[in-house]
Each structure stands twice: as C-alpha cells, then as structure tokens.
Coordinates of C-alpha atoms in Angstrom, one line a residue:
X1 CA -50.0 8.5 -6.3
X2 CA -47.2 8.3 -8.6
X3 CA -45.2 10.8 -6.3
X4 CA -45.9 8.5 -3.2
X5 CA -45.0 5.4 -5.0
X6 CA -41.7 6.8 -6.1
X7 CA -40.9 8.0 -2.6
X8 CA -41.8 4.7 -1.1
X9 CA -39.6 3.1 -3.7
X10 CA -36.6 5.5 -2.9
X11 CA -37.0 5.0 0.8
X12 CA -36.9 1.2 0.4
X13 CA -33.8 1.5 -1.8
X14 CA -32.2 3.5 0.9
X15 CA -33.3 1.2 3.6
X16 CA -32.0 -1.8 1.6
X17 CA -28.5 -0.1 1.1
X18 CA -28.4 0.6 4.9
X19 CA -29.4 -2.9 5.8
X20 CA -26.9 -4.3 3.1
X21 CA -24.1 -2.2 4.7
X22 CA -25.0 -2.9 8.1
X23 CA -23.3 -6.2 8.5
X24 CA -20.0 -7.7 8.8
X25 CA -18.1 -9.4 5.8
X26 CA -15.5 -12.1 6.1
X27 CA -13.8 -11.5 2.6
X28 CA -12.2 -8.6 0.9
X29 CA -10.6 -8.0 -2.5
X30 CA -8.8 -5.0 -3.7
X31 CA -6.3 -3.3 -5.7
X32 CA -3.6 -0.5 -5.2
X33 CA -2.2 1.7 -7.9
X34 CA 0.9 3.7 -7.3
X35 CA 2.0 6.5 -9.7
X36 CA 3.9 9.7 -9.6
X37 CA 1.6 11.1 -12.3
X38 CA -1.2 11.2 -9.8
X39 CA 0.5 14.3 -8.2
X40 CA 0.0 16.1 -11.7
X41 CA 3.5 17.4 -11.7
X42 CA 4.6 15.8 -15.1
X43 CA 7.4 13.8 -13.7
X44 CA 8.1 10.0 -14.3
X45 CA 10.9 9.0 -12.3
X46 CA 12.4 6.8 -9.7
X47 CA 9.4 4.8 -8.2
X48 CA 7.3 5.4 -11.3
X49 CA 4.6 2.7 -11.2
X50 CA 3.3 -0.1 -8.8
X51 CA 0.2 -2.2 -9.0
X52 CA -1.0 -4.7 -6.4
X53 CA -3.7 -7.1 -6.0
X54 CA -5.0 -8.5 -2.5
X55 CA -7.5 -11.2 -1.5
X56 CA -8.2 -11.1 2.3
X57 CA -10.3 -13.3 4.7
X58 CA -10.9 -13.5 8.3
X59 CA -10.6 -16.7 10.0
X60 CA -13.0 -18.2 12.3
X61 CA -13.9 -16.6 15.6
X62 CA -10.5 -15.9 17.5
X63 CA -12.3 -14.5 20.8
X64 CA -11.6 -17.6 22.7
X65 CA -7.8 -16.6 22.5
X66 CA -7.0 -14.3 25.4
X67 CA -7.2 -10.9 24.1
X68 CA -7.4 -11.7 20.3
X69 CA -9.9 -9.9 18.6
X70 CA -9.4 -11.1 14.9
X71 CA -7.1 -12.9 12.5
X72 CA -7.0 -12.0 9.0
X73 CA -5.2 -14.0 6.0
X74 CA -4.0 -12.0 2.9
X75 CA -2.8 -13.4 -0.4
X76 CA -1.2 -10.8 -3.0
X77 CA 0.6 -10.3 -5.8
X78 CA 2.2 -7.0 -7.2
X79 CA 4.8 -5.3 -9.5
X80 CA 6.9 -2.3 -8.9
X81 CA 8.7 -0.4 -11.7
X82 CA 11.5 1.9 -11.1
X83 CA 13.4 4.1 -13.6
X84 CA 15.8 6.9 -13.8
X85 CA 14.7 10.6 -13.7
X86 CA 13.0 9.9 -16.8
X87 CA 12.1 6.6 -18.6
X88 CA 13.9 8.0 -21.6
X89 CA 17.6 7.5 -20.8
X90 CA 19.3 5.5 -23.3
X91 CA 22.7 6.2 -22.1
X92 CA 24.1 4.7 -19.0
X93 CA 25.8 8.0 -18.2
X94 CA 22.5 9.7 -17.9
X95 CA 20.8 7.2 -15.6
X96 CA 20.9 8.5 -11.9
X97 CA 19.0 5.3 -10.8
X98 CA 18.9 1.8 -12.4
X99 CA 16.1 0.7 -14.6
X100 CA 14.6 -2.0 -12.4
X101 CA 11.4 -4.2 -11.7
X102 CA 10.1 -6.3 -9.1
X103 CA 7.4 -8.9 -9.3
X104 CA 5.9 -11.2 -6.6
X105 CA 3.4 -13.2 -5.0
X106 CA 2.8 -13.1 -1.3
X107 CA 1.0 -14.2 1.8
X108 CA 0.5 -12.5 5.2
X109 CA -1.4 -13.1 8.6
X110 CA -2.4 -10.1 10.9
X111 CA -3.4 -10.6 14.6
X112 CA -5.4 -7.8 16.0
X113 CA -6.0 -7.5 19.7
X114 CA -8.7 -6.0 21.7
X115 CA -6.3 -3.5 23.2
X116 CA -5.6 -2.3 19.9
X117 CA -2.4 -3.7 18.9
X118 CA -1.4 -5.4 15.7
X119 CA 1.2 -7.8 14.7
X120 CA 1.5 -8.8 11.0
X121 CA 3.8 -11.1 9.5
X122 CA 4.3 -11.5 5.4
X123 CA 6.4 -13.3 3.1
X124 CA 6.8 -12.6 -0.7
X125 CA 8.6 -14.8 -3.4
X126 CA 9.3 -13.5 -6.8
X127 CA 12.0 -12.0 -9.1
X128 CA 13.9 -8.8 -10.0
X129 CA 15.3 -8.0 -13.4
X130 CA 13.8 -8.7 -16.9
X131 CA 11.8 -11.5 -15.5
X132 CA 9.9 -9.1 -13.6
X133 CA 8.4 -7.9 -16.7
X134 CA 8.7 -4.2 -15.8
X135 CA 9.9 -3.2 -19.4
X136 CA 6.8 -4.6 -20.8
X137 CA 4.6 -3.2 -18.1
X138 CA 5.9 0.5 -19.0
X139 CA 5.9 0.1 -22.3
X140 CA 2.4 -1.0 -22.4
X141 CA 1.4 1.7 -19.9
X142 CA 3.0 4.6 -22.2
X143 CA 1.6 3.2 -25.3
X144 CA -1.9 3.0 -23.6
X145 CA -1.9 6.5 -22.6
X146 CA 0.2 8.2 -25.4
X147 CA 3.1 8.8 -23.5
X148 CA 6.8 8.8 -25.0
X149 CA 8.7 5.6 -25.9
X150 CA 10.9 4.4 -23.0
X151 CA 14.5 3.7 -23.6
X152 CA 17.4 2.5 -21.5
X153 CA 15.8 -0.9 -20.2
X154 CA 18.6 -3.0 -21.6
X155 CA 20.7 -1.5 -18.8
X156 CA 18.2 -2.8 -16.1
X157 CA 19.3 -4.8 -13.1
X158 CA 19.8 -8.6 -13.6
X159 CA 17.5 -11.3 -13.1
X160 CA 17.6 -12.6 -9.5
X161 CA 15.1 -14.9 -7.7
X162 CA 13.4 -12.8 -4.6
X163 CA 12.6 -13.9 -1.3
X164 CA 11.5 -11.3 1.2
X165 CA 10.3 -11.5 4.8
X166 CA 8.8 -8.7 6.9
X167 CA 6.9 -8.0 10.1
X168 CA 4.8 -5.0 11.4
X169 CA 3.8 -3.9 14.7
X170 CA 1.0 -1.2 15.7
X171 CA -0.1 -0.1 18.8
X172 CA -2.6 2.7 19.7
X173 CA -1.0 5.4 21.6
X174 CA -3.8 7.9 22.3
X175 CA -7.4 8.7 21.4
X176 CA -9.3 11.8 22.2
X177 CA -12.4 11.7 24.2
X178 CA -14.7 12.3 21.6
X179 CA -13.1 9.5 19.5
X180 CA -12.4 11.9 16.5
X181 CA -8.7 11.7 16.7
X182 CA -6.0 9.4 17.5
X183 CA -2.3 8.6 17.4
X184 CA -0.6 5.4 16.9
X185 CA 2.9 4.0 16.6
X186 CA 4.0 2.0 13.7
X187 CA 7.2 -0.1 13.4
X188 CA 8.5 -2.7 10.8
X189 CA 11.4 -4.8 9.8
X190 CA 12.2 -6.6 6.6
X191 CA 14.8 -9.0 5.4
X192 CA 15.5 -10.6 2.1
X193 CA 17.1 -10.7 -1.1
X194 CA 15.4 -7.6 -2.6
X195 CA 14.6 -5.4 0.4
X196 CA 16.2 -5.0 3.9
X197 CA 15.7 -2.4 6.6
X198 CA 13.6 -1.1 9.3
X199 CA 11.6 1.7 10.3
X200 CA 9.4 3.5 12.6
X201 CA 6.6 6.2 12.4
X202 CA 3.5 7.9 14.1
X203 CA -0.1 7.4 12.5
X204 CA -2.3 10.5 13.2
X205 CA -6.1 10.1 12.0
X206 CA -8.8 12.9 12.4
X207 CA -12.5 12.2 11.4
X208 CA -15.0 9.5 11.9
X209 CA -12.5 6.8 12.8
X210 CA -13.0 3.0 14.0
X211 CA -10.8 1.3 16.5
X212 CA -7.8 -0.2 14.9
X213 CA -9.2 -3.8 14.7
X214 CA -12.1 -2.3 12.8
X215 CA -10.5 0.0 10.7
X216 CA -9.7 0.4 7.0
X217 CA -6.3 1.8 8.2
X218 CA -5.2 -1.7 8.6
X219 CA -7.5 -3.6 6.2
X220 CA -9.3 -4.7 9.3
X221 CA -13.1 -4.1 8.4
X222 CA -13.8 -7.6 7.6
X223 CA -14.2 -9.9 10.5
X224 CA -15.9 -13.3 11.7
X225 CA -17.2 -12.1 15.2
X226 CA -20.3 -10.4 14.4
X227 CA -19.2 -6.9 15.0
X228 CA -20.2 -4.3 12.5
X229 CA -17.7 -1.5 11.9
X230 CA -19.2 1.9 11.4
X231 CA -18.7 4.1 8.2
X232 CA -15.3 5.7 8.4
X233 CA -14.3 9.1 6.7
X234 CA -11.1 10.5 8.0
X235 CA -7.8 12.4 7.1
X236 CA -4.5 10.9 8.0
X237 CA -0.7 11.7 8.3
X238 CA 2.1 9.4 8.8
X239 CA 5.7 10.8 9.4
X240 CA 8.4 7.9 9.4
X241 CA 11.9 7.4 9.5
X242 CA 13.5 4.5 7.6
X243 CA 16.7 2.7 7.7
X244 CA 17.7 1.1 4.5
X245 CA 20.2 -1.7 4.7
X246 CA 19.8 -3.0 1.2
X247 CA 17.6 -2.4 -1.9
X248 CA 18.2 -4.6 -5.0
X249 CA 16.6 -2.3 -7.3
X250 CA 19.3 0.2 -6.7
X251 CA 22.2 -2.0 -5.7
X252 CA 21.7 -5.0 -8.0
X253 CA 22.0 -8.8 -6.9
X254 CA 23.5 -9.7 -3.5
X255 CA 25.0 -12.7 -5.1
X256 CA 26.4 -11.9 -8.5
X257 CA 27.6 -8.9 -10.5
X258 CA 25.1 -8.9 -13.4
X259 CA 23.6 -5.3 -13.3
X260 CA 25.3 -2.7 -15.5
X261 CA 24.4 0.2 -13.7
X262 CA 24.1 0.2 -9.7
X263 CA 24.5 2.9 -7.0
X264 CA 24.7 3.0 -3.2
X265 CA 21.5 3.8 -1.0
X266 CA 21.0 6.5 1.5
X267 CA 20.8 4.7 4.9
X268 CA 18.4 7.0 6.3
X269 CA 15.2 8.1 4.4
X270 CA 12.5 10.2 5.9
X271 CA 9.0 9.8 4.4
X272 CA 5.7 11.8 5.1
X273 CA 2.5 10.7 4.0
X274 CA -0.9 12.4 3.8
X275 CA -4.1 10.8 2.7
X276 CA -7.8 10.5 3.1
X277 CA -10.0 7.5 3.4
X278 CA -13.7 6.6 2.9
X279 CA -15.0 3.4 4.1
X280 CA -18.7 2.0 4.3
X281 CA -20.2 -1.5 4.5
X282 CA -18.6 -2.9 1.4
X283 CA -16.3 -0.3 -0.2
X284 CA -13.1 1.3 0.9
X285 CA -11.6 4.1 -1.1
X286 CA -8.1 5.8 -0.2
X287 CA -5.9 8.2 -1.9
X288 CA -2.8 9.4 -0.3
X289 CA 0.5 11.1 -1.3
X290 CA 4.0 10.2 -0.2
X291 CA 7.1 12.5 0.1
X292 CA 10.5 11.0 0.5
X293 CA 14.1 12.5 0.9
X294 CA 16.8 11.4 -1.2
X295 CA 17.4 7.7 -1.4
X296 CA 20.3 7.2 -3.7
X297 CA 24.0 8.0 -3.7
X298 CA 23.9 9.8 -7.4
X299 CA 22.6 12.8 -8.6
X300 CA 19.1 11.6 -8.0
X301 CA 16.9 14.1 -6.1
X302 CA 14.1 13.6 -3.5
X303 CA 11.0 12.0 -4.8
X304 CA 7.0 11.9 -4.3
X305 CA 4.3 10.0 -5.7
X306 CA 0.3 9.3 -5.3
X307 CA -1.3 6.0 -4.4
X308 CA -5.1 4.9 -4.9
X309 CA -6.5 2.1 -3.2
X310 CA -10.0 0.4 -3.5
X311 CA -11.3 -2.7 -1.6
X312 CA -14.6 -4.6 -2.0
X313 CA -16.1 -6.8 0.8
X314 CA -18.4 -9.8 0.5
X315 CA -19.5 -13.1 2.1

C-alpha cells in the first residue's frame, strides 16, 4: 500500500510538472555572466567580466498584423569590465589594452514574423570611465574569490556619457526535413558614443530545436498567442565577421582626450561561438564559448571567454 501511494504521488508530481510546463508564459527574467575564467585556462585578460540582467514581456496578440507572430519588449542593465593581459598592470608601459568599464541600462523591441525572420531595435544609455564602477566590481570579485589584488585602474579611460543604438536582423535560411538542424543568417549594426560597427554571421543549430519565433536562440519562448513552445536541447555554432568602426573602451572618448592609455582597433575581427542550450517550460539554460581574433593594435593577442545564461518565465 505504501509503495502504491508513493508511486501515485510520484506520478502526480510528474504530471503536475508536465502540466505546469505545458503552457505559454508572457514574462521572463534572466541574467547572463561572461568571464574568461569559465574556460579554465588561468587567463584574466581583455574582456574579463560581464554581468547582465534582463526582463522581457510579450505584448498583446500581434496576429492581426500581417505576418507578425509576436512582439517582445526587453528592459536590461549591464556592466562590462576590461583590463590588459592581467588585472595587475600598475605601469602604463605594460598595459597592452586600457583598463575600462561600461555601465548601462537599455530597452529593446523584437518583431518576430511567421516566416521566421526577426528584427530587433535597441538603445542603451550609461557611462564609461570611473563612473562605470568597473574598478569596484573587479576588486569585489577578486576579493570574494580570493584572487590577486588588481592594480593599474588609475590609468583607466576617462568618464564619458554613453548613448548607443543597435539593430539586428535574423532570417531562417534552411531547415532539414526532420527539423533537427537549421541555418539562419544574422546581421547587426550599432552606432553610438561607445561602440560603432556592423557584422554578419551564420547560426547553425542541431538537436531538438524550435522555430525561431518560439526559440531560446532569440529569447522568444514567451508569447501572448496561446502557442506552447516544445522543449529544446541543441548544440549551436556561429561564425561571424565583425567590422569595428569605434570602441571607446580601447580608443577612449570621441569628444575629449581624457584617457591616459589608448590604442587603435583592428577594423576586422572574426568570432567563432560554440554553445549548448536547454529550455523547458519555465527555464532556459545556456553555456557558450567565444573565440575572437586580435582586436587591438598593440601587443595584445587573440582572446576567448565563456558565457552562462539562465532565464525564468512566469505569468
């Protein structure tokens, strides 16, 4: 009797979990953490840490618009921290990249179409320089985990108000008949006081994948049209060529000469991203690694880092 009750209880919990996940959610909160230490190589250089918080919600049913599947609004905040080959470079002559930080809040809107193409427009406002609190963030991180004490932040790029805008376009190119693999085009352009440039790449996915307008690939598992996304578990790869017109974290301010250490940027940077994503009803988990060719006109070398993302959905 006890075993049968336990079995019934277990089945009940399982069915409740399936039922709880078999619905559509309209809201999503999440975070993303970037760090080169995730690759376990012992490096602490260049783009050394990033932390991003996001809240997204799907607007009211967009189906009455021709071809429009859904619209998603995003509110975000984030901090990016950069340092030379090591966070301990007390002398400017040893700094092959400036110490720098970027702190912002942002908003974005994504339009997803039934023919599986997407347009996203975003704007960010914030600051670079000491006001970005990157020195405080790195010192707190290193103290918390027992790392070395950073040195050299007194030579970081100067304070500058940041206003940046970007657009991204995605279109499905080809999907296999068994719906287990597909290829999509991605292109972007950004312009602002911190970052300006453009890029294009191809996203390849393999595994249990959803259509682009319901996939975690583009933060589209929320909605307001009653459609319930299937569970996803897939590997992905994305080679991308980037044109860099301006990067304030390397070149300093557009409007003033208030940065003691600056360098030029490489105009063309190739990036290769590999990752795996798991998404169920409420939860999405993603881990990926990004390898980049040399970005700076100095003795700096190529760079790589890892990224972890978790999103939780609710009504």
